[in-house]
Amino acid sequence: MLNMNKYSIVVFAVFFAAAAASCEDDPEYTVDKDAGGSDSGKSADAGTDDNNDAGEGADADADADADTDADADADADGDLPDAGPAVEAFVVMPNGPRGLAFASGYLWIARAFMDADNVTKFDPESRVPFDDTTAGHRPAGVLAAAGAVWVTNNSDDPGTVSRINPATAEVDETIEVETKPWGMT
Amino acid sequence: MANTGDNSVSRINPANNQVTETIKVGAGPVFLAYGADSIWVSNYNEGNGKNVTRINAVSNSKEATIQVGNGPSAIVLHGGSIWVALEGDDKVARINATDNTVAETIDVPLGAYQLLSAVDSLWAVGYMGKISRINTDKGEVVDTVDTGGRCEGIAYGENLIWVTDLTNGLMYLINPAKMAE
């Protein structure tokens, strides 16, 4: 059994240098490079909490607001799941990570729980978060298009879309759309 | 983008960040995709039919409503065809863009909510964080990953499949080279 909090501290030391550029004060981000690839005794109890409502994700009425913040990181104090050998690593990404997309060499991840309401710019090579951009309420979908990162803010009223400049990680424009925007193309 | 609460899709001009068109579709549009000069919108809550709306991407006019099955959610372009996840049926369906009908379906026993086209495969995110790799040429699921969480987002990059786990606050890095094709 592997306690994630202890694990976080150990792994964070390894990645501290890379993380120092942007997130040195935030030890919540960790990477398990060995997860799944070796038998580290991890138990697969992730998702066994009573609040897990997998399979309801596409319920158009059960939007992000229907997910209680109590659901977020329900297993954060437990064990990492053993998801099999094809899963090379886990990244701890608290506060309800939802949609994600690659743009300008980075991975952009919407985080919707605990009023995080941001988009994390994540370096897929070093596997360290680079920056957080404040979006609207309950960001859901993420799209890379026209040289920008677009994020639907599902619980803004009315709904909005944030246009983020991937070079600066800043919101260039917030565009009002209709109620509960989600997917994009 | 799909406006789930307004039963509409909005078109934004990235040159000036203005909404240029808002088009009413079916009930509960969640996801949409571009292919065959059209926008395809999955209407998750649409009556008994559960359908997909086809919109002409040039004229913005609705061209067809296609009955696809129960709980159409994610919709993607894969292998030159439009594929839609049928969460209520545990299937994915391929839409024939020539006659606007379902040309084939593939069973996805572990569920299909979110979809990704990558590494010559169709990837489906299903119940309880189960990820299915689908070979659409073979018409079957060829491998699965069971994360045990509630996965939502899925993307491909750096030769890996990246999947977000909403409930557990994790992101999984899946190596497709270690899975059956």
Short mmCIF file of C-alpha atoms in Angstrom, two decimals:
data_model
loop_
_atom_site.label_atom_id
_atom_site.label_comp_id
_atom_site.label_asym_id
_atom_site.label_seq_id
_atom_site.Cartn_x
_atom_site.Cartn_y
_atom_site.Cartn_z
CA MET A 1 0.00 0.00 0.00
CA LEU A 2 1.35 3.35 -0.91
CA ASN A 3 0.19 6.43 0.89
CA MET A 4 -0.12 9.24 -1.59
CA ASN A 5 0.81 11.97 0.83
CA LYS A 6 4.09 10.33 1.74
CA TYR A 7 4.64 9.47 -1.87
CA SER A 8 4.05 13.03 -2.90
CA ILE A 9 6.78 14.28 -0.66
CA VAL A 10 9.30 11.78 -1.97
CA VAL A 11 8.53 12.31 -5.60
CA PHE A 12 8.30 16.03 -5.23
CA ALA A 13 11.91 16.13 -4.18
CA VAL A 14 12.87 14.49 -7.44
CA PHE A 15 10.95 16.98 -9.50
CA PHE A 16 11.57 20.01 -7.36
CA ALA A 17 14.14 21.55 -9.64
CA ALA A 18 11.90 21.40 -12.67
CA ALA A 19 8.90 22.57 -10.74
CA ALA A 20 10.70 25.47 -9.19
CA ALA A 21 10.23 27.61 -12.26
CA SER A 22 6.54 27.97 -11.68
CA CYS A 23 5.00 25.86 -8.98
CA GLU A 24 7.61 25.63 -6.26
CA ASP A 25 5.08 26.37 -3.57
CA ASP A 26 2.60 23.77 -4.68
CA PRO A 27 3.67 20.27 -3.65
CA GLU A 28 0.36 18.77 -4.71
CA TYR A 29 1.63 18.00 -8.19
CA THR A 30 3.51 14.74 -8.46
CA VAL A 31 4.34 12.15 -11.02
CA ASP A 32 4.67 8.45 -10.50
CA LYS A 33 6.91 7.29 -13.30
CA ASP A 34 6.82 3.72 -12.11
CA ALA A 35 3.12 3.33 -11.63
CA GLY A 36 1.70 0.40 -13.45
CA GLY A 37 5.05 -0.55 -14.88
CA SER A 38 6.23 -2.18 -11.73
CA ASP A 39 4.55 -3.92 -8.90
CA SER A 40 4.71 -1.38 -6.17
CA GLY A 41 1.88 -2.90 -4.21
CA LYS A 42 -0.62 -0.25 -5.13
CA SER A 43 -4.19 -1.28 -4.55
CA ALA A 44 -6.88 -0.41 -7.01
CA ASP A 45 -9.30 1.13 -4.60
CA ALA A 46 -9.62 4.37 -6.46
CA GLY A 47 -13.19 5.01 -7.40
CA THR A 48 -14.74 2.89 -4.72
CA ASP A 49 -16.12 5.86 -2.88
CA ASP A 50 -19.87 6.00 -2.66
CA ASN A 51 -20.02 9.26 -4.52
CA ASN A 52 -18.42 7.94 -7.62
CA ASP A 53 -20.89 8.52 -10.38
CA ALA A 54 -18.99 7.35 -13.36
CA GLY A 55 -21.04 6.86 -16.42
CA GLU A 56 -23.15 9.91 -15.80
CA GLY A 57 -20.66 12.23 -17.32
CA ALA A 58 -22.66 12.85 -20.44
CA ASP A 59 -25.92 13.52 -18.68
CA ALA A 60 -26.65 16.84 -20.21
CA ASP A 61 -28.62 17.90 -17.17
CA ALA A 62 -26.09 16.65 -14.70
CA ASP A 63 -23.49 19.23 -15.55
CA ALA A 64 -20.49 20.18 -13.55
CA ASP A 65 -22.66 21.68 -10.87
CA ALA A 66 -24.22 18.33 -10.20
CA ASP A 67 -20.87 17.03 -9.05
CA THR A 68 -20.33 18.03 -5.49
CA ASP A 69 -17.01 19.36 -4.44
CA ALA A 70 -16.96 16.57 -1.91
CA ASP A 71 -16.37 14.21 -4.82
CA ALA A 72 -13.17 15.91 -5.72
CA ASP A 73 -10.02 14.01 -4.94
CA ALA A 74 -12.05 11.54 -2.96
CA ASP A 75 -9.15 9.15 -2.94
CA ALA A 76 -6.40 11.65 -2.51
CA ASP A 77 -5.54 10.28 0.88
CA GLY A 78 -5.72 6.71 -0.25
CA ASP A 79 -3.76 4.62 -2.66
CA LEU A 80 -2.91 5.05 -6.27
CA PRO A 81 -4.87 2.70 -8.47
CA ASP A 82 -3.25 -0.25 -10.15
CA ALA A 83 -4.52 0.26 -13.65
CA GLY A 84 -2.32 -2.25 -15.40
CA PRO A 85 0.95 -2.20 -17.30
CA ALA A 86 -0.22 0.11 -20.06
CA VAL A 87 -0.55 2.96 -17.55
CA GLU A 88 2.99 4.28 -17.37
CA ALA A 89 2.41 7.00 -14.83
CA PHE A 90 -0.06 8.96 -12.79
CA VAL A 91 -0.06 12.68 -12.33
CA VAL A 92 -1.76 14.09 -9.28
CA MET A 93 -4.04 16.76 -10.68
CA PRO A 94 -6.40 17.86 -7.91
CA ASN A 95 -9.68 19.73 -8.12
CA GLY A 96 -11.61 17.93 -10.80
CA PRO A 97 -9.56 17.70 -13.99
CA ARG A 98 -11.90 17.50 -16.96
CA GLY A 99 -11.27 18.37 -20.59
CA LEU A 100 -7.74 18.65 -21.90
CA ALA A 101 -5.94 19.43 -25.13
CA PHE A 102 -2.43 19.87 -26.48
CA ALA A 103 -1.41 23.31 -27.72
CA SER A 104 1.99 24.91 -28.29
CA GLY A 105 3.81 21.95 -26.81
CA TYR A 106 1.88 21.94 -23.58
CA LEU A 107 -1.12 20.11 -22.23
CA TRP A 108 -3.95 22.35 -21.06
CA ILE A 109 -6.25 20.87 -18.45
CA ALA A 110 -9.52 22.32 -17.16
CA ARG A 111 -10.00 21.93 -13.40
CA ALA A 112 -13.52 22.42 -12.16
CA PHE A 113 -13.87 21.36 -8.52
CA MET A 114 -13.34 23.22 -5.27
CA ASP A 115 -13.85 26.44 -7.19
CA ALA A 116 -10.48 25.93 -8.78
CA ASP A 117 -11.93 27.35 -11.99
CA ASN A 118 -8.66 27.32 -13.80
CA VAL A 119 -6.75 25.76 -16.65
CA THR A 120 -3.39 24.22 -15.88
CA LYS A 121 -0.58 24.54 -18.41
CA PHE A 122 1.33 21.28 -18.07
CA ASP A 123 4.69 20.33 -19.56
CA PRO A 124 4.24 16.80 -20.96
CA GLU A 125 8.00 16.19 -21.16
CA SER A 126 9.02 17.12 -17.64
CA ARG A 127 5.54 16.22 -16.46
CA VAL A 128 5.39 19.27 -14.30
CA PRO A 129 2.70 21.95 -14.29
CA PHE A 130 3.89 25.24 -15.62
CA ASP A 131 1.16 27.72 -14.89
CA ASP A 132 -2.49 28.09 -13.93
CA THR A 133 -4.83 30.39 -15.79
CA THR A 134 -8.01 31.53 -14.11
CA ALA A 135 -11.01 30.70 -16.31
CA GLY A 136 -14.73 31.03 -15.70
CA HIS A 137 -16.84 28.91 -13.37
CA ARG A 138 -16.55 25.15 -13.80
CA PRO A 139 -14.43 24.95 -16.94
CA ALA A 140 -15.24 21.80 -18.90
CA GLY A 141 -14.15 21.52 -22.52
CA VAL A 142 -10.74 22.50 -23.86
CA LEU A 143 -9.90 22.99 -27.53
CA ALA A 144 -6.72 24.05 -29.33
CA ALA A 145 -7.63 26.03 -32.44
CA ALA A 146 -6.65 29.19 -34.33
CA GLY A 147 -3.48 29.56 -32.28
CA ALA A 148 -5.37 29.74 -29.01
CA VAL A 149 -6.69 27.57 -26.20
CA TRP A 150 -10.47 27.75 -25.86
CA VAL A 151 -12.24 26.74 -22.67
CA THR A 152 -15.98 26.41 -22.10
CA ASN A 153 -17.05 27.67 -18.69
CA ASN A 154 -20.00 25.42 -18.01
CA SER A 155 -21.45 27.17 -14.97
CA ASP A 156 -21.01 30.80 -15.83
CA ASP A 157 -24.41 32.45 -16.21
CA PRO A 158 -24.73 33.07 -19.06
CA GLY A 159 -22.21 30.59 -20.36
CA THR A 160 -18.86 31.85 -21.49
CA VAL A 161 -15.82 30.75 -23.42
CA SER A 162 -12.33 31.82 -22.40
CA ARG A 163 -9.78 32.40 -25.11
CA ILE A 164 -6.30 31.83 -23.69
CA ASN A 165 -3.06 32.92 -25.30
CA PRO A 166 -0.84 29.84 -25.04
CA ALA A 167 2.33 31.95 -25.04
CA THR A 168 1.35 34.05 -22.05
CA ALA A 169 -1.17 31.70 -20.43
CA GLU A 170 -3.46 34.69 -20.02
CA VAL A 171 -7.09 35.07 -21.01
CA ASP A 172 -7.23 37.31 -24.05
CA GLU A 173 -10.99 37.37 -24.29
CA THR A 174 -14.06 36.04 -22.52
CA ILE A 175 -16.90 35.47 -24.95
CA GLU A 176 -20.50 35.19 -23.85
CA VAL A 177 -22.41 32.30 -25.40
CA GLU A 178 -25.54 30.42 -24.35
CA THR A 179 -26.30 28.33 -21.28
CA LYS A 180 -23.94 25.58 -20.17
CA PRO A 181 -21.44 25.38 -22.99
CA TRP A 182 -19.48 22.15 -23.12
CA GLY A 183 -17.97 20.47 -26.19
CA MET A 184 -16.21 22.32 -28.98
CA THR A 185 -14.80 21.61 -32.41
CA MET B 1 -19.57 24.84 -29.25
CA ALA B 2 -22.50 22.96 -27.83
CA ASN B 3 -24.71 24.90 -25.40
CA THR B 4 -26.17 22.05 -23.39
CA GLY B 5 -28.62 24.20 -21.46
CA ASP B 6 -29.88 26.10 -24.48
CA ASN B 7 -30.26 23.26 -26.98
CA SER B 8 -28.08 25.14 -29.39
CA VAL B 9 -24.61 25.41 -30.84
CA SER B 10 -22.68 28.64 -31.20
CA ARG B 11 -20.23 29.51 -33.92
CA ILE B 12 -17.40 31.88 -33.01
CA ASN B 13 -15.22 33.74 -35.48
CA PRO B 14 -11.71 33.51 -34.03
CA ALA B 15 -10.66 36.56 -36.02
CA ASN B 16 -12.80 38.86 -33.92
CA ASN B 17 -14.00 36.63 -31.08
CA GLN B 18 -17.62 37.27 -31.99
CA VAL B 19 -20.45 34.76 -31.98
CA THR B 20 -21.53 34.76 -35.60
CA GLU B 21 -24.31 32.22 -35.41
CA THR B 22 -26.39 30.36 -32.83
CA ILE B 23 -28.24 27.36 -34.22
CA LYS B 24 -30.96 25.43 -32.42
CA VAL B 25 -30.43 21.67 -32.41
CA GLY B 26 -31.93 18.83 -30.38
CA ALA B 27 -32.18 18.52 -26.61
CA GLY B 28 -29.05 18.45 -24.54
CA PRO B 29 -26.28 18.86 -27.08
CA VAL B 30 -23.03 17.89 -25.41
CA PHE B 31 -20.35 17.32 -28.02
CA LEU B 32 -19.82 18.08 -31.67
CA ALA B 33 -17.34 17.33 -34.42
CA TYR B 34 -16.40 18.55 -37.87
CA GLY B 35 -16.26 16.25 -40.89
CA ALA B 36 -17.56 15.97 -44.46
CA ASP B 37 -18.06 19.74 -44.59
CA SER B 38 -20.54 19.44 -41.75
CA ILE B 39 -20.86 19.93 -38.03
CA TRP B 40 -22.24 16.87 -36.25
CA VAL B 41 -23.93 17.47 -32.90
CA SER B 42 -24.87 14.75 -30.43
CA ASN B 43 -28.21 15.45 -28.74
CA TYR B 44 -27.99 13.52 -25.53
CA ASN B 45 -31.48 14.20 -24.25
CA GLU B 46 -33.42 14.09 -27.49
CA GLY B 47 -36.75 12.33 -26.83
CA ASN B 48 -37.04 8.69 -27.67
CA GLY B 49 -34.89 8.92 -30.72
CA LYS B 50 -31.59 10.07 -29.31
CA ASN B 51 -30.08 11.60 -32.35
CA VAL B 52 -27.37 13.58 -34.05
CA THR B 53 -27.96 16.86 -35.86
CA ARG B 54 -26.01 17.49 -39.07
CA ILE B 55 -25.33 21.14 -39.87
CA ASN B 56 -23.90 22.45 -43.12
CA ALA B 57 -20.68 24.16 -42.04
CA VAL B 58 -20.91 26.69 -44.87
CA SER B 59 -24.56 27.71 -44.76
CA ASN B 60 -25.14 26.94 -41.05
CA SER B 61 -28.38 25.20 -42.04
CA LYS B 62 -29.56 21.97 -40.49
CA GLU B 63 -29.41 19.22 -43.09
CA ALA B 64 -30.41 16.09 -41.23
CA THR B 65 -31.43 14.57 -37.95
CA ILE B 66 -29.98 11.09 -37.65
CA GLN B 67 -31.33 8.46 -35.27
CA VAL B 68 -28.30 6.82 -33.73
CA GLY B 69 -29.30 5.13 -30.48
CA ASN B 70 -29.42 5.88 -26.77
CA GLY B 71 -27.33 8.50 -25.09
CA PRO B 72 -25.23 9.92 -27.89
CA SER B 73 -22.36 11.75 -26.23
CA ALA B 74 -18.89 12.20 -27.70
CA ILE B 75 -18.60 12.42 -31.46
CA VAL B 76 -15.36 12.38 -33.46
CA LEU B 77 -13.95 12.06 -36.94
CA HIS B 78 -12.03 8.79 -37.20
CA GLY B 79 -10.77 7.05 -40.29
CA GLY B 80 -12.68 9.46 -42.49
CA SER B 81 -16.01 8.70 -40.82
CA ILE B 82 -18.04 10.23 -38.04
CA TRP B 83 -18.26 8.04 -34.96
CA VAL B 84 -20.54 8.70 -32.01
CA ALA B 85 -20.47 7.16 -28.54
CA LEU B 86 -23.79 5.69 -27.44
CA GLU B 87 -23.52 5.75 -23.70
CA GLY B 88 -26.96 4.21 -23.22
CA ASP B 89 -26.26 1.29 -25.49
CA ASP B 90 -22.60 0.57 -24.71
CA LYS B 91 -21.76 0.96 -28.36
CA VAL B 92 -20.11 3.27 -30.81
CA ALA B 93 -21.84 3.98 -34.10
CA ARG B 94 -20.42 4.99 -37.46
CA ILE B 95 -22.52 7.42 -39.43
CA ASN B 96 -22.61 7.18 -43.19
CA ALA B 97 -22.23 10.78 -44.33
CA THR B 98 -23.62 9.91 -47.76
CA ASP B 99 -27.08 8.91 -46.66
CA ASN B 100 -27.12 10.07 -43.02
CA THR B 101 -27.70 6.66 -41.54
CA VAL B 102 -25.88 4.48 -39.04
CA ALA B 103 -23.67 2.25 -41.14
CA GLU B 104 -22.41 0.04 -38.33
CA THR B 105 -22.13 -0.25 -34.58
CA ILE B 106 -19.46 -1.81 -32.40
CA ASP B 107 -20.14 -3.16 -28.94
CA VAL B 108 -18.12 -1.51 -26.17
CA PRO B 109 -19.05 -3.56 -23.09
CA LEU B 110 -17.22 -1.29 -20.67
CA GLY B 111 -19.09 1.74 -21.89
CA ALA B 112 -18.51 4.68 -24.19
CA TYR B 113 -18.96 8.26 -23.13
CA GLN B 114 -15.93 10.15 -24.36
CA LEU B 115 -14.06 9.36 -27.59
CA LEU B 116 -10.65 9.99 -29.11
CA SER B 117 -9.21 9.08 -32.49
CA ALA B 118 -5.49 8.36 -32.14
CA VAL B 119 -2.85 5.80 -33.07
CA ASP B 120 -5.08 4.25 -35.73
CA SER B 121 -7.62 3.42 -33.06
CA LEU B 122 -10.81 4.74 -31.60
CA TRP B 123 -10.55 5.17 -27.83
CA ALA B 124 -13.64 5.16 -25.64
CA VAL B 125 -13.88 6.32 -22.04
CA GLY B 126 -16.60 4.38 -20.29
CA TYR B 127 -18.01 3.52 -16.90
CA MET B 128 -15.88 3.74 -13.79
CA GLY B 129 -12.83 4.88 -15.64
CA LYS B 130 -12.60 2.01 -18.06
CA ILE B 131 -10.80 2.85 -21.29
CA SER B 132 -11.45 0.73 -24.38
CA ARG B 133 -9.22 0.62 -27.43
CA ILE B 134 -11.32 -0.10 -30.50
CA ASN B 135 -10.03 -1.39 -33.81
CA THR B 136 -12.71 -0.16 -36.17
CA ASP B 137 -11.36 -2.26 -39.05
CA LYS B 138 -11.88 -5.39 -36.97
CA GLY B 139 -15.09 -3.99 -35.50
CA GLU B 140 -14.18 -4.85 -31.93
CA VAL B 141 -12.59 -3.75 -28.70
CA VAL B 142 -9.03 -5.05 -28.74
CA ASP B 143 -7.80 -3.96 -25.30
CA THR B 144 -8.89 -2.13 -22.16
CA VAL B 145 -7.47 -0.21 -19.22
CA ASP B 146 -9.30 -0.09 -15.91
CA THR B 147 -8.42 3.00 -13.90
CA GLY B 148 -11.26 2.62 -11.43
CA GLY B 149 -11.93 6.34 -11.37
CA ARG B 150 -14.33 8.61 -13.15
CA CYS B 151 -12.50 9.59 -16.27
CA GLU B 152 -13.66 12.43 -18.47
CA GLY B 153 -11.09 14.02 -20.73
CA ILE B 154 -8.87 12.14 -23.13
CA ALA B 155 -6.14 13.44 -25.43
CA TYR B 156 -3.12 12.16 -27.35
CA GLY B 157 0.40 13.57 -27.34
CA GLU B 158 4.03 12.60 -26.72
CA ASN B 159 3.12 9.08 -27.87
CA LEU B 160 0.81 8.70 -24.90
CA ILE B 161 -2.91 8.75 -24.22
CA TRP B 162 -3.67 11.23 -21.43
CA VAL B 163 -6.85 10.70 -19.42
CA THR B 164 -8.20 12.90 -16.62
CA ASP B 165 -9.87 11.35 -13.60
CA LEU B 166 -12.38 13.89 -12.34
CA THR B 167 -13.19 12.25 -9.03
CA ASN B 168 -9.79 11.13 -7.86
CA GLY B 169 -7.88 14.15 -9.05
CA LEU B 170 -5.49 12.16 -11.21
CA MET B 171 -4.30 12.02 -14.76
CA TYR B 172 -3.28 8.71 -16.31
CA LEU B 173 -0.58 8.36 -18.93
CA ILE B 174 -1.36 5.33 -21.08
CA ASN B 175 1.19 3.89 -23.47
CA PRO B 176 -0.65 2.55 -26.53
CA ALA B 177 2.46 0.59 -27.53
CA LYS B 178 1.81 -1.64 -24.54
CA MET B 179 -1.69 -2.48 -25.65
CA ALA B 180 -3.12 -4.80 -28.25
CA GLU B 181 -3.98 -3.23 -31.58
#
